[in-house]
GROMACS .gro file of C-alpha atoms in nm:
model
  195
    1VAL     CA    1   0.000   0.000   0.000
    2GLU     CA    2   0.130   0.342  -0.093
    3LEU     CA    3  -0.010   0.668   0.042
    4ASN     CA    4  -0.008   1.002  -0.138
    5GLU     CA    5   0.091   1.336   0.017
    6ASP     CA    6  -0.261   1.369   0.163
    7GLY     CA    7  -0.229   1.035   0.344
    8LYS     CA    8  -0.476   0.863   0.113
    9ILE     CA    9  -0.416   0.528  -0.055
   10SER     CA   10  -0.280   0.586  -0.403
   11TYR     CA   11  -0.146   0.239  -0.490
   12VAL     CA   12  -0.213  -0.120  -0.381
   13ARG     CA   13  -0.066  -0.449  -0.498
   14GLU     CA   14  -0.220  -0.760  -0.355
   15ILE     CA   15  -0.113  -1.105  -0.465
   16PRO     CA   16  -0.260  -1.419  -0.310
   17GLU     CA   17  -0.050  -1.720  -0.229
   18PRO     CA   18  -0.068  -1.951  -0.531
   19ILE     CA   19  -0.274  -2.267  -0.476
   20PHE     CA   20  -0.056  -2.464  -0.715
   21LYS     CA   21   0.316  -2.447  -0.637
   22PRO     CA   22   0.501  -2.559  -0.949
   23GLY     CA   23   0.843  -2.574  -0.779
   24ASN     CA   24   1.126  -2.657  -1.017
   25LEU     CA   25   0.881  -2.672  -1.309
   26THR     CA   26   0.896  -2.291  -1.301
   27LEU     CA   27   1.272  -2.298  -1.342
   28ASP     CA   28   1.258  -2.565  -1.613
   29LEU     CA   29   0.998  -2.368  -1.811
   30LEU     CA   30   1.189  -2.039  -1.783
   31LYS     CA   31   1.513  -2.203  -1.894
   32ALA     CA   32   1.340  -2.369  -2.190
   33VAL     CA   33   1.181  -2.042  -2.299
   34THR     CA   34   1.506  -1.846  -2.268
   35ALA     CA   35   1.734  -2.112  -2.422
   36GLY     CA   36   1.982  -1.944  -2.654
   37ALA     CA   37   1.936  -1.595  -2.503
   38GLU     CA   38   2.252  -1.386  -2.518
   39GLU     CA   39   2.440  -1.293  -2.202
   40GLN     CA   40   2.358  -0.937  -2.101
   41ILE     CA   41   2.647  -0.697  -2.047
   42LEU     CA   42   2.595  -0.540  -1.706
   43PRO     CA   43   2.689  -0.177  -1.644
   44PRO     CA   44   2.957  -0.100  -1.385
   45TYR     CA   45   2.834  -0.063  -1.030
   46GLU     CA   46   2.965   0.094  -0.711
   47THR     CA   47   3.029  -0.131  -0.410
   48LYS     CA   48   2.812  -0.019  -0.118
   49THR     CA   49   2.738  -0.139   0.234
   50PRO     CA   50   2.377  -0.033   0.304
   51THR     CA   51   2.242  -0.111   0.651
   52ASP     CA   52   1.869  -0.030   0.628
   53ALA     CA   53   1.639  -0.297   0.486
   54ASN     CA   54   1.505  -0.080   0.203
   55ASP     CA   55   1.854   0.033   0.099
   56ILE     CA   56   1.981  -0.327   0.105
   57VAL     CA   57   1.710  -0.453  -0.132
   58LYS     CA   58   1.750  -0.152  -0.363
   59TYR     CA   59   2.121  -0.227  -0.384
   60LEU     CA   60   2.074  -0.601  -0.436
   61PHE     CA   61   1.811  -0.566  -0.709
   62ASN     CA   62   1.910  -0.243  -0.881
   63ASP     CA   63   2.290  -0.267  -0.866
   64VAL     CA   64   2.408  -0.622  -0.787
   65GLN     CA   65   2.140  -0.831  -0.966
   66GLY     CA   66   2.279  -1.067  -1.230
   67ARG     CA   67   2.629  -1.066  -1.087
   68SER     CA   68   2.793  -1.319  -0.857
   69ALA     CA   69   2.562  -1.474  -0.597
   70ASP     CA   70   2.849  -1.429  -0.350
   71LEU     CA   71   2.790  -1.052  -0.360
   72VAL     CA   72   2.428  -1.109  -0.262
   73MET     CA   73   2.515  -1.360   0.009
   74ASP     CA   74   2.731  -1.103   0.187
   75PHE     CA   75   2.403  -0.940   0.294
   76PHE     CA   76   2.234  -1.260   0.417
   77ASP     CA   77   2.253  -1.405   0.767
   78GLU     CA   78   2.381  -1.763   0.808
   79ARG     CA   79   2.034  -1.862   0.934
   80ILE     CA   80   1.844  -1.698   0.646
   81GLN     CA   81   1.491  -1.829   0.590
   82TYR     CA   82   1.372  -1.776   0.234
   83ARG     CA   83   1.015  -1.852   0.129
   84ASP     CA   84   0.932  -1.837  -0.242
   85PHE     CA   85   0.567  -1.921  -0.299
   86ASN     CA   86   0.642  -2.111  -0.619
   87PHE     CA   87   0.782  -2.381  -0.388
   88GLU     CA   88   0.631  -2.587  -0.107
   89ASP     CA   89   0.935  -2.580   0.120
   90MET     CA   90   1.121  -2.289   0.273
   91LEU     CA   91   1.492  -2.254   0.195
   92VAL     CA   92   1.702  -2.240   0.512
   93GLY     CA   93   2.064  -2.130   0.537
   94LYS     CA   94   2.301  -1.952   0.302
   95LYS     CA   95   2.391  -2.264   0.103
   96GLU     CA   96   2.030  -2.337  -0.002
   97VAL     CA   97   1.951  -1.971  -0.071
   98LYS     CA   98   2.268  -1.922  -0.276
   99GLY     CA   99   2.181  -2.226  -0.489
  100PHE     CA  100   1.832  -2.085  -0.547
  101ILE     CA  101   1.968  -1.745  -0.653
  102GLU     CA  102   2.223  -1.908  -0.885
  103ASP     CA  103   1.949  -2.125  -1.038
  104PHE     CA  104   1.741  -1.819  -1.130
  105THR     CA  105   2.028  -1.612  -1.268
  106PHE     CA  106   2.057  -1.673  -1.642
  107PRO     CA  107   2.029  -1.480  -1.971
  108GLY     CA  108   1.680  -1.385  -2.084
  109LEU     CA  109   1.535  -1.345  -1.735
  110THR     CA  110   1.528  -1.002  -1.568
  111PHE     CA  111   1.379  -0.900  -1.233
  112ARG     CA  112   1.272  -0.536  -1.265
  113THR     CA  113   1.193  -0.351  -0.945
  114GLN     CA  114   0.898  -0.116  -0.938
  115ARG     CA  115   0.822   0.036  -0.595
  116PHE     CA  116   1.001   0.025  -0.262
  117ASP     CA  117   0.880   0.121   0.082
  118ASP     CA  118   1.104   0.303   0.329
  119GLY     CA  119   1.139   0.030   0.594
  120ILE     CA  120   1.442   0.024   0.822
  121LEU     CA  121   1.434  -0.329   0.975
  122SER     CA  122   1.191  -0.476   0.723
  123THR     CA  123   1.079  -0.371   0.380
  124CYS     CA  124   0.844  -0.458   0.096
  125PHE     CA  125   0.891  -0.393  -0.271
  126THR     CA  126   0.711  -0.477  -0.590
  127TRP     CA  127   0.869  -0.619  -0.901
  128GLU     CA  128   0.806  -0.786  -1.233
  129VAL     CA  129   0.986  -1.068  -1.409
  130VAL     CA  130   1.059  -1.000  -1.773
  131VAL     CA  131   1.122  -1.302  -1.994
  132LEU     CA  132   1.324  -1.208  -2.303
  133ASP     CA  133   1.131  -0.924  -2.466
  134ALA     CA  134   0.781  -1.061  -2.403
  135PRO     CA  135   0.523  -0.784  -2.349
  136ASP     CA  136   0.355  -0.966  -2.059
  137THR     CA  137   0.536  -0.991  -1.727
  138ILE     CA  138   0.483  -1.176  -1.402
  139LYS     CA  139   0.436  -0.933  -1.115
  140GLY     CA  140   0.525  -0.997  -0.756
  141ILE     CA  141   0.588  -0.856  -0.413
  142SER     CA  142   0.868  -0.935  -0.169
  143PHE     CA  143   0.921  -0.883   0.202
  144TYR     CA  144   1.272  -0.869   0.351
  145GLU     CA  145   1.358  -0.855   0.721
  146ILE     CA  146   1.700  -0.783   0.870
  147ASP     CA  147   1.854  -0.852   1.210
  148PRO     CA  148   1.861  -0.524   1.410
  149THR     CA  149   2.216  -0.590   1.533
  150THR     CA  150   2.401  -0.753   1.242
  151ARG     CA  151   2.195  -0.575   0.969
  152LYS     CA  152   2.194  -0.901   0.770
  153VAL     CA  153   1.881  -1.031   0.594
  154THR     CA  154   1.722  -1.302   0.810
  155TYR     CA  155   1.390  -1.359   0.631
  156VAL     CA  156   1.259  -1.326   0.275
  157ARG     CA  157   0.911  -1.391   0.138
  158ASP     CA  158   0.858  -1.374  -0.240
  159VAL     CA  159   0.503  -1.390  -0.371
  160PRO     CA  160   0.472  -1.404  -0.751
  161GLU     CA  161   0.137  -1.377  -0.920
  162SER     CA  162   0.013  -1.680  -1.105
  163GLY     CA  163   0.177  -1.729  -1.443
  164ILE     CA  164  -0.165  -1.833  -1.574
  165LYS     CA  165  -0.369  -1.520  -1.644
  166PRO     CA  166  -0.636  -1.494  -1.537
  167PRO     CA  167  -0.592  -1.764  -1.275
  168ILE     CA  168  -0.793  -2.070  -1.375
  169LEU     CA  169  -1.020  -2.086  -1.069
  170GLY     CA  170  -1.107  -1.717  -1.094
  171LYS     CA  171  -1.186  -1.754  -1.463
  172LEU     CA  172  -1.409  -2.056  -1.400
  173ALA     CA  173  -1.586  -1.877  -1.115
  174ARG     CA  174  -1.661  -1.576  -1.338
  175LEU     CA  175  -1.794  -1.805  -1.613
  176ILE     CA  176  -2.029  -1.979  -1.370
  177ARG     CA  177  -2.124  -1.662  -1.178
  178PRO     CA  178  -2.039  -1.348  -1.382
  179GLY     CA  179  -2.125  -1.117  -1.092
  180LEU     CA  180  -1.818  -1.237  -0.899
  181GLY     CA  181  -1.595  -1.007  -1.104
  182THR     CA  182  -1.807  -0.696  -1.035
  183PHE     CA  183  -1.723  -0.474  -0.741
  184GLN     CA  184  -1.921  -0.180  -0.609
  185GLY     CA  185  -1.956   0.011  -0.286
  186VAL     CA  186  -2.211  -0.091  -0.025
  187PRO     CA  187  -2.399   0.147   0.203
  188ILE     CA  188  -2.270   0.178   0.559
  189GLY     CA  189  -2.478  -0.040   0.789
  190SER     CA  190  -2.600  -0.272   0.513
  191ARG     CA  191  -2.407  -0.572   0.645
  192PRO     CA  192  -2.504  -0.748   0.970
  193ASN     CA  193  -2.268  -0.646   1.254
  194GLY     CA  194  -2.060  -0.446   1.007
  195MET     CA  195  -2.012  -0.093   0.897
   0.00000   0.00000   0.00000
């Protein structure tokens, strides 16, 4: 949720946890689609040591992304817990997380950041995954939390939207009951025990 200068909501991204977790099928599909993509030449970057959660993720995704996973791992705690909702199981520890990052770093796949909050010990940001030059992207939101003493990332939660658009169950529900996709305001007091 993003507020404008008047304190009113100006932007919301909400992504439900996927019902179907494709796991490594996601990786296999992305690698098949991007097979033969040329290696991207990355621009030079300046080494930094950010200590606030929002500055760490900005640095990792805007400056370091696509480079050595070791650069990323410098910012992760040994006990890192990483939950990507494409997978059933949480990744625990630097070794598992590093392997995951290395797996998803290859030509033809770009994570583009969109909006960051200003969190100090934890932060959220929105992103999209661009596959080659396809016009459609997969949007997502991530939450990062850091240890207040070491300033290392201790927890990550990545929630990508479904790669099937619109999600199958939502599409079926709208076919059976078209009114499900229609939203309108309700008068205050019209719901039992509600406003």
